[in-house]
CSV table of N, CA and C in Angstrom, one decimal:
chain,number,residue,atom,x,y,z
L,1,UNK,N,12.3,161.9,-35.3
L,1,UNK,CA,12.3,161.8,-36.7
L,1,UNK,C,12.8,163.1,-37.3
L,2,UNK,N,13.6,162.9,-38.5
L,2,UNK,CA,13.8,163.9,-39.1
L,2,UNK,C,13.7,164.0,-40.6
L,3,UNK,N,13.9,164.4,-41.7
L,3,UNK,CA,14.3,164.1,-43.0
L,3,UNK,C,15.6,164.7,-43.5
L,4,UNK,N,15.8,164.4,-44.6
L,4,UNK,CA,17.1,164.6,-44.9
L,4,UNK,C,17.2,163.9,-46.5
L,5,UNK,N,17.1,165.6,-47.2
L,5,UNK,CA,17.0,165.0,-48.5
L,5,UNK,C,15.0,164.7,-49.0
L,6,UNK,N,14.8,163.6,-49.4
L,6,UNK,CA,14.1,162.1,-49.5
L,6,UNK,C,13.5,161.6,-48.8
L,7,UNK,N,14.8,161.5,-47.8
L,7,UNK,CA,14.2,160.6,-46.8
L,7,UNK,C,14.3,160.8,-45.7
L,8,UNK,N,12.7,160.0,-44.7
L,8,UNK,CA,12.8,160.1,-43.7
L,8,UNK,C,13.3,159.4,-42.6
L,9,UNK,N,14.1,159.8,-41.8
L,9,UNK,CA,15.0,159.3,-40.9
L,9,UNK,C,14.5,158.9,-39.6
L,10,UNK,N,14.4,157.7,-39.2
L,10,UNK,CA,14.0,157.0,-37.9
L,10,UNK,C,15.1,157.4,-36.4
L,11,UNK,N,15.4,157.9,-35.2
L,11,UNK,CA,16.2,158.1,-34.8
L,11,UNK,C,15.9,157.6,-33.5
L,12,UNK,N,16.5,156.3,-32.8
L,12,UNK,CA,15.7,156.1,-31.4
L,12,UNK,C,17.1,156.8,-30.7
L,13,UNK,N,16.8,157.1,-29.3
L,13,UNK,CA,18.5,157.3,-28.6
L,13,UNK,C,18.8,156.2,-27.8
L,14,UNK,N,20.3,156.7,-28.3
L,14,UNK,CA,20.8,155.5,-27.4
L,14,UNK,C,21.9,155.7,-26.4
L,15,UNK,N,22.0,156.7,-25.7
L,15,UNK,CA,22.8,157.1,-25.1
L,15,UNK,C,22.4,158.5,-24.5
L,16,UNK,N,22.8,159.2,-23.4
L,16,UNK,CA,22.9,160.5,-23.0
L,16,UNK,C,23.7,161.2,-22.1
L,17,UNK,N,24.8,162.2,-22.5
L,17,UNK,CA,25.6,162.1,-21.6
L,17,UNK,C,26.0,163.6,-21.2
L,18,UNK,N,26.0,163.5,-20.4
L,18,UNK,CA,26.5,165.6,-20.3
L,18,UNK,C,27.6,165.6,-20.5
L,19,UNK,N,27.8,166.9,-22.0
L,19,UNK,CA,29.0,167.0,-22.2
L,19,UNK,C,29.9,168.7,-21.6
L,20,UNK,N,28.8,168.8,-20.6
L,20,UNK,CA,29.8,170.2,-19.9
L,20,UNK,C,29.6,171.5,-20.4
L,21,UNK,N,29.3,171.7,-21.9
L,21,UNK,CA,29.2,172.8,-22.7
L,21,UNK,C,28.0,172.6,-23.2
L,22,UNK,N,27.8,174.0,-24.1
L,22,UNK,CA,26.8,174.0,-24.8
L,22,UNK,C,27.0,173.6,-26.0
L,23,UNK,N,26.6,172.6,-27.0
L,23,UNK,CA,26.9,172.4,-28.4
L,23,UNK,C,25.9,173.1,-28.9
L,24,UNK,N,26.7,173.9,-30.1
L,24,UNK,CA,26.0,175.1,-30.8
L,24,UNK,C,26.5,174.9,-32.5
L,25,UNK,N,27.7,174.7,-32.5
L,25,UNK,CA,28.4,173.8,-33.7
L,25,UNK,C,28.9,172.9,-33.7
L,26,UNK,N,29.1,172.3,-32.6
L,26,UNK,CA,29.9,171.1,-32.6
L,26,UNK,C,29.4,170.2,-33.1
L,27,UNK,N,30.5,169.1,-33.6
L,27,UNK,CA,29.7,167.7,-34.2
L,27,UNK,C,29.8,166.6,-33.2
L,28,UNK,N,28.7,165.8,-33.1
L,28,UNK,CA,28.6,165.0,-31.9
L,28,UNK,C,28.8,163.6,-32.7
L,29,UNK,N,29.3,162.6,-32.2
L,29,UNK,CA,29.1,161.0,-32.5
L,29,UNK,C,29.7,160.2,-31.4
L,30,UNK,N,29.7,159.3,-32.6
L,30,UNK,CA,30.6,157.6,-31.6
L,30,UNK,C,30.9,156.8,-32.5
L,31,UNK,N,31.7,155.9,-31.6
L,31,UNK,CA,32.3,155.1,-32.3
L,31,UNK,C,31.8,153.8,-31.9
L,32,UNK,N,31.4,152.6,-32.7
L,32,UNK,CA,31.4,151.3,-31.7
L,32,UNK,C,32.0,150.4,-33.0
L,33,UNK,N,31.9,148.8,-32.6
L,33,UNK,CA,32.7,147.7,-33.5
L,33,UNK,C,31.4,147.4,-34.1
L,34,UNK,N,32.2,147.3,-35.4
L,34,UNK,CA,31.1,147.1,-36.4
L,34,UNK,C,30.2,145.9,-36.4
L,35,UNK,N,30.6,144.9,-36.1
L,35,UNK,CA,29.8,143.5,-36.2
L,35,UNK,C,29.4,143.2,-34.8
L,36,UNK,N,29.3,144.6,-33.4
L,36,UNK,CA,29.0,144.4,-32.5
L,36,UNK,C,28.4,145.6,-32.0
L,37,UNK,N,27.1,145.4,-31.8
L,37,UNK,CA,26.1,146.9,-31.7
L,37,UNK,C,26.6,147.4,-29.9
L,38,UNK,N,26.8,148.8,-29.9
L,38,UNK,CA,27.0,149.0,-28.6
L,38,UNK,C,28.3,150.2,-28.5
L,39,UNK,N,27.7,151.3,-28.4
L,39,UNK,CA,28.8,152.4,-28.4
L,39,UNK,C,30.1,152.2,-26.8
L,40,UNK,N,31.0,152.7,-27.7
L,40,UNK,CA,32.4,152.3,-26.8
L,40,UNK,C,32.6,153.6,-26.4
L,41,UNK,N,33.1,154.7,-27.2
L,41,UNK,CA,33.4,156.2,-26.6
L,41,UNK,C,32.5,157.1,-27.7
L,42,UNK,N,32.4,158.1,-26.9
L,42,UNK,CA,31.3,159.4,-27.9
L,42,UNK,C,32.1,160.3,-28.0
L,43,UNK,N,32.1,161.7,-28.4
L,43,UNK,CA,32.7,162.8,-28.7
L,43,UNK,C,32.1,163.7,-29.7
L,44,UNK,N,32.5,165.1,-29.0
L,44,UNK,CA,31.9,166.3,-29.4
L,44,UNK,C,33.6,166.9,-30.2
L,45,UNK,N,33.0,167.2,-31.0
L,45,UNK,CA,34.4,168.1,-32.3
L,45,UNK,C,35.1,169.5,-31.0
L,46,UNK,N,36.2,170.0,-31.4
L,46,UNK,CA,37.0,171.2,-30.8
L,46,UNK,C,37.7,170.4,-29.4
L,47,UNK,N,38.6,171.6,-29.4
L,47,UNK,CA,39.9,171.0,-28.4
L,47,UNK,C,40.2,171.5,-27.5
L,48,UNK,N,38.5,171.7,-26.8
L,48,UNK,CA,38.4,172.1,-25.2
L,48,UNK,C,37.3,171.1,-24.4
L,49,UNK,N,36.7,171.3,-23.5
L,49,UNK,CA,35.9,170.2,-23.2
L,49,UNK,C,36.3,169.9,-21.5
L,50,UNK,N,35.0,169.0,-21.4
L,50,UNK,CA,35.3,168.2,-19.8
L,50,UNK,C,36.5,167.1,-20.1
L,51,UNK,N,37.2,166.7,-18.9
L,51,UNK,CA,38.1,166.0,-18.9
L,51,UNK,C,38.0,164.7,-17.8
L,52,UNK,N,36.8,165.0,-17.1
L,52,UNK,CA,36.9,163.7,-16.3
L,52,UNK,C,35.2,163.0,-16.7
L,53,UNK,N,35.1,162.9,-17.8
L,53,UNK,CA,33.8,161.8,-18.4
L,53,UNK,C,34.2,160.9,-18.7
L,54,UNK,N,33.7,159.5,-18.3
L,54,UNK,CA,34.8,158.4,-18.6
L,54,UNK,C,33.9,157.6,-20.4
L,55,UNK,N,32.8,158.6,-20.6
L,55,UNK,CA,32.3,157.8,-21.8
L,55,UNK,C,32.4,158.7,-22.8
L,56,UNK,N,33.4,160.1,-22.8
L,56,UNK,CA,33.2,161.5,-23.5
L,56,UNK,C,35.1,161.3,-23.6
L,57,UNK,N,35.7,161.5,-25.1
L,57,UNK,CA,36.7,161.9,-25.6
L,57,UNK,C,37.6,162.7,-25.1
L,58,UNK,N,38.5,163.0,-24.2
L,58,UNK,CA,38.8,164.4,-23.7
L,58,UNK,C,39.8,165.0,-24.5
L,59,UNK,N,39.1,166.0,-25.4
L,59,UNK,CA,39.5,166.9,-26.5
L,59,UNK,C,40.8,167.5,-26.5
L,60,UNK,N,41.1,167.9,-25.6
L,60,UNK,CA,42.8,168.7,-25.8
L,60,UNK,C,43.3,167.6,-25.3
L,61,UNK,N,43.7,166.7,-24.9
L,61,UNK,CA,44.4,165.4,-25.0
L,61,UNK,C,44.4,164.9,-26.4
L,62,UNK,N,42.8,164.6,-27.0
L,62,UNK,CA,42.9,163.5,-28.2
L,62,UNK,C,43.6,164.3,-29.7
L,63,UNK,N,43.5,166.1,-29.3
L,63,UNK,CA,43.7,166.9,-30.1
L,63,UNK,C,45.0,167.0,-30.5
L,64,UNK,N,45.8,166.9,-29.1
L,64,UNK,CA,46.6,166.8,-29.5
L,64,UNK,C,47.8,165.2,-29.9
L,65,UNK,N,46.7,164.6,-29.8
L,65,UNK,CA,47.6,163.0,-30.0
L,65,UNK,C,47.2,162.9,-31.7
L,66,UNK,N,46.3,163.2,-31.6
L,66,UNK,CA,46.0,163.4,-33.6
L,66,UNK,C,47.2,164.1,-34.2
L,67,UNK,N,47.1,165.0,-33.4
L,67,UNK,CA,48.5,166.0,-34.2
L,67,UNK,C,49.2,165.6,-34.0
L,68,UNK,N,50.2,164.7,-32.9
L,68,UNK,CA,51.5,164.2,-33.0
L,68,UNK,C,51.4,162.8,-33.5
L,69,UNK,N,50.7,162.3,-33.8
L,69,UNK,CA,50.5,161.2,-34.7
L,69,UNK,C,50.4,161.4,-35.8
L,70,UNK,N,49.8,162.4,-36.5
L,70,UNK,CA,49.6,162.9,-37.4
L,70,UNK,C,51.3,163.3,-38.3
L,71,UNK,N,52.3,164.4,-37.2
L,71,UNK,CA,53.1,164.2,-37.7
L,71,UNK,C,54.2,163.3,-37.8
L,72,UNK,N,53.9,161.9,-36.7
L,72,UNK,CA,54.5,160.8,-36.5
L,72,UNK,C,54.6,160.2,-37.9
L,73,UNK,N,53.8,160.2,-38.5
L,73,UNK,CA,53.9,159.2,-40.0
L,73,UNK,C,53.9,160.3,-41.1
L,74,UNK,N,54.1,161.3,-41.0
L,74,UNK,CA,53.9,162.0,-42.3
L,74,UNK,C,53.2,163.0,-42.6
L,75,UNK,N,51.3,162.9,-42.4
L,75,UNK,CA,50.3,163.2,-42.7
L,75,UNK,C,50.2,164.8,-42.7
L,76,UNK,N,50.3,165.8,-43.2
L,76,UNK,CA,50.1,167.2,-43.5
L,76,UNK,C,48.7,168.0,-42.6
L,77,UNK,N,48.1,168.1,-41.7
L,77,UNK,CA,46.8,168.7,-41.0
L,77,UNK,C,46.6,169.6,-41.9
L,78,UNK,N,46.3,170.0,-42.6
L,78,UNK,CA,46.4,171.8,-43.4
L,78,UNK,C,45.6,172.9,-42.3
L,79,UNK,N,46.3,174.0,-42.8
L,79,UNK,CA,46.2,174.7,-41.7
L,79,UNK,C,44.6,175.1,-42.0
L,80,UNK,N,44.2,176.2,-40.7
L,80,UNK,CA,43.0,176.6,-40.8
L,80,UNK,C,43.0,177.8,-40.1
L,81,UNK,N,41.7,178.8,-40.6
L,81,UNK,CA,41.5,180.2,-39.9
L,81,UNK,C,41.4,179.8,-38.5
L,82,UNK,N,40.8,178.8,-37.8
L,82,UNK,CA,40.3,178.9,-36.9
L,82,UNK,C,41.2,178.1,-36.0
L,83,UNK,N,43.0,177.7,-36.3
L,83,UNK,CA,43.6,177.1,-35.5
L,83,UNK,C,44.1,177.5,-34.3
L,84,UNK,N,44.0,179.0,-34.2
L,84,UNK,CA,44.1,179.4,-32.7
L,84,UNK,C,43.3,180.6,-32.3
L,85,UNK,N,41.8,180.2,-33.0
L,85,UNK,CA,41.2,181.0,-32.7
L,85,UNK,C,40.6,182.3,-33.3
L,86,UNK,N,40.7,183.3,-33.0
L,86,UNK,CA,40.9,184.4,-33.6
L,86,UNK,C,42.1,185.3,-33.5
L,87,UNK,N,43.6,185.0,-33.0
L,87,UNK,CA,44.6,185.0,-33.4
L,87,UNK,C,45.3,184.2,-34.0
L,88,UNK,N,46.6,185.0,-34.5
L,88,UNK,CA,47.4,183.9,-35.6
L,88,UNK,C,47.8,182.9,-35.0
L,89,UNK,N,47.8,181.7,-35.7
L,89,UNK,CA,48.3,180.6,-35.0
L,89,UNK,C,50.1,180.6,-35.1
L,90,UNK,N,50.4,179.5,-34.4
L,90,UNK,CA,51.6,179.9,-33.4
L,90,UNK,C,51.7,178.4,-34.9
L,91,UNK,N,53.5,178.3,-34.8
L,91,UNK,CA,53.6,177.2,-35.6
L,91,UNK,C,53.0,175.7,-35.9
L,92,UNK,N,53.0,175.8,-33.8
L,92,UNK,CA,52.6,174.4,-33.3
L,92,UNK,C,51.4,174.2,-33.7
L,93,UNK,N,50.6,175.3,-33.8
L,93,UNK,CA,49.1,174.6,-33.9
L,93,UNK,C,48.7,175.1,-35.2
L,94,UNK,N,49.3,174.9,-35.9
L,94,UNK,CA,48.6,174.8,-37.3
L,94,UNK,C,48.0,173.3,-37.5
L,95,UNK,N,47.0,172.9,-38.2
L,95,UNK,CA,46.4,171.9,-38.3
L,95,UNK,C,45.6,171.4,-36.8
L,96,UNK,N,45.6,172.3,-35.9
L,96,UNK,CA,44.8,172.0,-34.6
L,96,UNK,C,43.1,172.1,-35.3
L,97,UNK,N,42.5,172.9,-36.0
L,97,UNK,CA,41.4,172.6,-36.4
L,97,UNK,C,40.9,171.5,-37.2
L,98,UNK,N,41.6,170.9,-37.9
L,98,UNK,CA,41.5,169.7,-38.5
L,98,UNK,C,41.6,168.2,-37.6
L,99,UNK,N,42.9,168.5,-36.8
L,99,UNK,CA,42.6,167.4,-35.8
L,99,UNK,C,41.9,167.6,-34.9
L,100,UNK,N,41.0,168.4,-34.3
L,100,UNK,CA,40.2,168.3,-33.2
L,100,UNK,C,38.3,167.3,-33.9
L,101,UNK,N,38.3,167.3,-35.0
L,101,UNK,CA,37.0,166.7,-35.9
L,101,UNK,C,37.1,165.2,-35.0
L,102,UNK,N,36.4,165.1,-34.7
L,102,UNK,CA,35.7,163.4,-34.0
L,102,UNK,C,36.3,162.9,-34.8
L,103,UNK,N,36.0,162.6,-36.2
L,103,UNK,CA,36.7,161.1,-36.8
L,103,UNK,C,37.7,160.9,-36.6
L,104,UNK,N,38.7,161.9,-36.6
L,104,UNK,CA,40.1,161.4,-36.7
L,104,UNK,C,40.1,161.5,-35.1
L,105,UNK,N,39.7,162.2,-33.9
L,105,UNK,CA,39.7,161.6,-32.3
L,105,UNK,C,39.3,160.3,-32.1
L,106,UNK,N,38.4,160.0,-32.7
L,106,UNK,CA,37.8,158.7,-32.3
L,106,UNK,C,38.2,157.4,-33.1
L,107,UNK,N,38.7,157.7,-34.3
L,107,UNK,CA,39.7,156.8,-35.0
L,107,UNK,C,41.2,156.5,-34.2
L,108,UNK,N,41.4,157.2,-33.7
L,108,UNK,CA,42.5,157.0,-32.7
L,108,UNK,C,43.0,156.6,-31.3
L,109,UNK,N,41.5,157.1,-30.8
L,109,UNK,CA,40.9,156.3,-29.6
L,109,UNK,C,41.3,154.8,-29.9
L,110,UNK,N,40.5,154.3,-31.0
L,110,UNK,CA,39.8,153.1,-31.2
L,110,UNK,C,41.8,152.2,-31.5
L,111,UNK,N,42.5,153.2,-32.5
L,111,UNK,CA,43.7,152.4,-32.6
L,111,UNK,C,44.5,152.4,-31.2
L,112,UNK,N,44.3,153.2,-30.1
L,112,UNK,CA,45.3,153.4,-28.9
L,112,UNK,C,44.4,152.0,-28.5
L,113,UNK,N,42.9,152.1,-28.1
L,113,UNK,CA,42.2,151.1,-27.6
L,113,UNK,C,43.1,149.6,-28.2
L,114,UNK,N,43.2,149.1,-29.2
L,114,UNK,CA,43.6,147.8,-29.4
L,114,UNK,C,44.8,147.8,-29.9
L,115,UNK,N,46.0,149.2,-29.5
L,115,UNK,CA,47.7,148.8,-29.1
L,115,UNK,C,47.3,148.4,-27.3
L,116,UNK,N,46.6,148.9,-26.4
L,116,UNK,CA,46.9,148.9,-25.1
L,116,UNK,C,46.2,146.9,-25.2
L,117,UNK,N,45.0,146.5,-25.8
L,117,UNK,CA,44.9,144.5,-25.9
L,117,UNK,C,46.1,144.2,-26.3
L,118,UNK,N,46.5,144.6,-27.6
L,118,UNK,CA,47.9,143.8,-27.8
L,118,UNK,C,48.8,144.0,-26.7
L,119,UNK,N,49.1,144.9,-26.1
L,119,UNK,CA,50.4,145.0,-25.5
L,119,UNK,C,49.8,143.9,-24.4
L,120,UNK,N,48.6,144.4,-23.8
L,120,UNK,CA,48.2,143.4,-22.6
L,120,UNK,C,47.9,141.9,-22.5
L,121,UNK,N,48.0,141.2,-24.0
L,121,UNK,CA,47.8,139.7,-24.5
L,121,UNK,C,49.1,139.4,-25.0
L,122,UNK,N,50.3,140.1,-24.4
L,122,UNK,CA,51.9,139.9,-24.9
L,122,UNK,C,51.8,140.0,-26.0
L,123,UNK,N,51.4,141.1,-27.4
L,123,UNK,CA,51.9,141.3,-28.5
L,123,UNK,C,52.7,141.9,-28.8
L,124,UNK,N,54.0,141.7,-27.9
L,124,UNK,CA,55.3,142.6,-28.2
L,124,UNK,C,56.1,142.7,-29.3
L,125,UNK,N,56.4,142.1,-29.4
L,125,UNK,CA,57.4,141.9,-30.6
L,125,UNK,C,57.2,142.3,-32.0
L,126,UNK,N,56.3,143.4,-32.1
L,126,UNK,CA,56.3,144.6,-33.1
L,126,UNK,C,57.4,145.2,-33.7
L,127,UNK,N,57.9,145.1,-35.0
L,127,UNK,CA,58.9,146.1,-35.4
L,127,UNK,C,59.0,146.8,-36.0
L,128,UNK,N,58.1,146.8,-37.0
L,128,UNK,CA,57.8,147.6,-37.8
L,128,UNK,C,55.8,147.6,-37.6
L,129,UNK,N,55.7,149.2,-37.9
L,129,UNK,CA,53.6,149.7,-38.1
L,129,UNK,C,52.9,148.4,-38.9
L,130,UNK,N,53.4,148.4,-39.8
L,130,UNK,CA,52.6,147.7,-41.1
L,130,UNK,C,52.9,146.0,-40.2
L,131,UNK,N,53.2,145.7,-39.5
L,131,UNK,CA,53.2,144.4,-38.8
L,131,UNK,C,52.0,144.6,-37.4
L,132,UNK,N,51.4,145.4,-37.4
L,132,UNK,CA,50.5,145.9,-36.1
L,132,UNK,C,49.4,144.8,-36.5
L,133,UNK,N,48.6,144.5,-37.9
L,133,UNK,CA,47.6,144.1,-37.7
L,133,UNK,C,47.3,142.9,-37.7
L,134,UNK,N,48.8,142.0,-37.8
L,134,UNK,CA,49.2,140.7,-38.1
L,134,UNK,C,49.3,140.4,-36.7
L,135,UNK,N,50.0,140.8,-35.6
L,135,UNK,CA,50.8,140.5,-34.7
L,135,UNK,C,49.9,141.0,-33.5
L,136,UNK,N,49.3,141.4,-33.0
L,136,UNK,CA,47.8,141.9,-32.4
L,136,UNK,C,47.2,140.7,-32.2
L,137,UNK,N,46.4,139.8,-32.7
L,137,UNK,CA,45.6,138.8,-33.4
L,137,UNK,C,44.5,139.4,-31.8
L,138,UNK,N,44.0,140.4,-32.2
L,138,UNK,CA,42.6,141.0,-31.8
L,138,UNK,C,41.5,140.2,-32.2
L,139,UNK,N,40.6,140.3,-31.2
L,139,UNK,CA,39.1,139.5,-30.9
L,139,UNK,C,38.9,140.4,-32.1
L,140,UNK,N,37.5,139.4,-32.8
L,140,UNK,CA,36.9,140.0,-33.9
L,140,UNK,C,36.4,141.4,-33.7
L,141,UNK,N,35.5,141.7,-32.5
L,141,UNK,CA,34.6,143.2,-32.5
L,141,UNK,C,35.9,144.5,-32.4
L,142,UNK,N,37.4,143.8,-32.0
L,142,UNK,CA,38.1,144.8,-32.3
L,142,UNK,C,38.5,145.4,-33.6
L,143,UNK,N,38.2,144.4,-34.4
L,143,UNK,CA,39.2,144.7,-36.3
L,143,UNK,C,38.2,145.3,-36.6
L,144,UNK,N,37.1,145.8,-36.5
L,144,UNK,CA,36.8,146.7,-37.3
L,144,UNK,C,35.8,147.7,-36.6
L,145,UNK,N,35.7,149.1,-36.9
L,145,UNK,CA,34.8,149.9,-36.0
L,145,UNK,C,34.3,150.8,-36.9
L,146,UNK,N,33.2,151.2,-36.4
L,146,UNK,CA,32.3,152.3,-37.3
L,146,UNK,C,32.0,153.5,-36.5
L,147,UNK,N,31.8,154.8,-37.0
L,147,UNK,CA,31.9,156.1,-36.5
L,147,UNK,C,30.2,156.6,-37.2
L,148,UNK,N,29.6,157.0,-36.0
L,148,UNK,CA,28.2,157.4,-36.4
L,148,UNK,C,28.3,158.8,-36.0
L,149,UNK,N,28.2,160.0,-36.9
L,149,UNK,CA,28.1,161.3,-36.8
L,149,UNK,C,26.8,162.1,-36.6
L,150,UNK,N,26.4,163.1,-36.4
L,150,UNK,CA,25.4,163.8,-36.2
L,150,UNK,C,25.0,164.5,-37.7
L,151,UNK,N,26.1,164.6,-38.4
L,151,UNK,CA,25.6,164.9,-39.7
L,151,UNK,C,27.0,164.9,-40.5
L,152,UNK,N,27.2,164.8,-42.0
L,152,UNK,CA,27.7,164.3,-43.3
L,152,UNK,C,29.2,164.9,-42.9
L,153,UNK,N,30.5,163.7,-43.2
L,153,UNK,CA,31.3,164.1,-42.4
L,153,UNK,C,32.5,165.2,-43.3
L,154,UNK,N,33.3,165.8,-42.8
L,154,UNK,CA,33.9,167.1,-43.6
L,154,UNK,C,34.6,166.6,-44.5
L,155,UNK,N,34.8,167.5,-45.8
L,155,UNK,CA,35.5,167.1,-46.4
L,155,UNK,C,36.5,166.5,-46.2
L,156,UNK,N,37.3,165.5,-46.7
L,156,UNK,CA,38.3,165.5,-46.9
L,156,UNK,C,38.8,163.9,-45.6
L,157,UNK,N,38.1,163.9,-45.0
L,157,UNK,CA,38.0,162.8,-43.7
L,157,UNK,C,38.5,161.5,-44.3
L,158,UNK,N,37.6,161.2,-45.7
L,158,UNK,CA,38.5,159.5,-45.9
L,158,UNK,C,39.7,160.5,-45.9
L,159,UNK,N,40.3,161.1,-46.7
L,159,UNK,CA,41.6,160.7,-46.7
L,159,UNK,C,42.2,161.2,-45.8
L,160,UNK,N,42.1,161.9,-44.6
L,160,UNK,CA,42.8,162.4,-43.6
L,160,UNK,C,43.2,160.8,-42.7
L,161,UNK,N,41.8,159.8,-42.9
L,161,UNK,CA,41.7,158.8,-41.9
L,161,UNK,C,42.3,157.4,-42.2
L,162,UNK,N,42.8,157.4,-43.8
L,162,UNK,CA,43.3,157.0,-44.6
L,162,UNK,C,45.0,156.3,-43.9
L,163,UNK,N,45.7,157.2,-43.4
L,163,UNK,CA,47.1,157.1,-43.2
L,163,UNK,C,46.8,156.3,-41.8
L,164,UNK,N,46.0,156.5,-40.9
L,164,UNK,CA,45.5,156.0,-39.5
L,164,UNK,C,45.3,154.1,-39.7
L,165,UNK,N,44.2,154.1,-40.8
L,165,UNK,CA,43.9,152.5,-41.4
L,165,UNK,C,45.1,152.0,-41.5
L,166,UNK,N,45.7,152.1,-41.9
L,166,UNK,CA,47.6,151.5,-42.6
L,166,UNK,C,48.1,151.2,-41.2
């Protein structure tokens, strides 16, 4: 139990997983389908990490598919102090601190998760993005998914996660 604010907060666990490191700031969650209880993948924030957990995000992979997705459709990362560290960041990794945040890893997990059903239920014939959610015809627990965090998520998240929904 905790509180927060008002109120007091009930917390049973439901999962436990070694994530390799020590979390000291990192933010921890998951993702599962909304109208079906039952976490699908978890993830700790930053774009380092174990790489062979099969129920853990692997961060410099998802880090960087956020960012080339990111500038696949447009979407700006803004840069950050902390994009390479405590040196200057290099061009490429500007906005590496913004995409390494769980929401946007595990928002994208969740969309690679139901291009790899479509592709494997013959949804080929995609030609245009904005025809993805028509042409898919995804089982219900896939169309929609929720992201449970460890605490209040960073600024700016709807609308980073915003261009991803579309």
């Amino acid at each position: 139990m905790f509180h927060h604010g008002d109120k007091l907060v009930v917390v049973k666990a439901v999962a436990t997983v070694d994530v390799g490191q020590k979390l000291e700031r990192n933010t921890t969650g998951f993702i599962q389908p909304l109208h079906q209880p039952g976490i699908r993948m978890l993830a700790t924030s930053g774009w380092s990490g174990p790489k062979d957990n099969i129920h853990l995000i692997d961060n410099e992979l998802y880090t960087d598919l956020v960012m080339k997705a990111a500038r696949s459709i447009g979407f700006k990362l803004s840069k950050d102090r902390w994009d390479a560290g405590y040196r200057k960041a290099k061009p490429e990794e500007e906005g590496r601190s913004q995409a390494c945040h769980i929401e946007k890893k595990l928002s994208l997990w969740w969309v690679r998760k139901c291009i790899k059903y479509a592709w494997r239920s013959g949804s080929r014939d995609v030609v245009r993005p904005e025809d993805l959610r028509d042409k898919f015809n995804l089982p219900d627990a896939m169309k929609e998914a929720c992201i449970f965090l460890d605490h209040t998520a960073c600024h700016g998240v709807s609308t980073s996660i915003l261009p991803f929904r579309k």
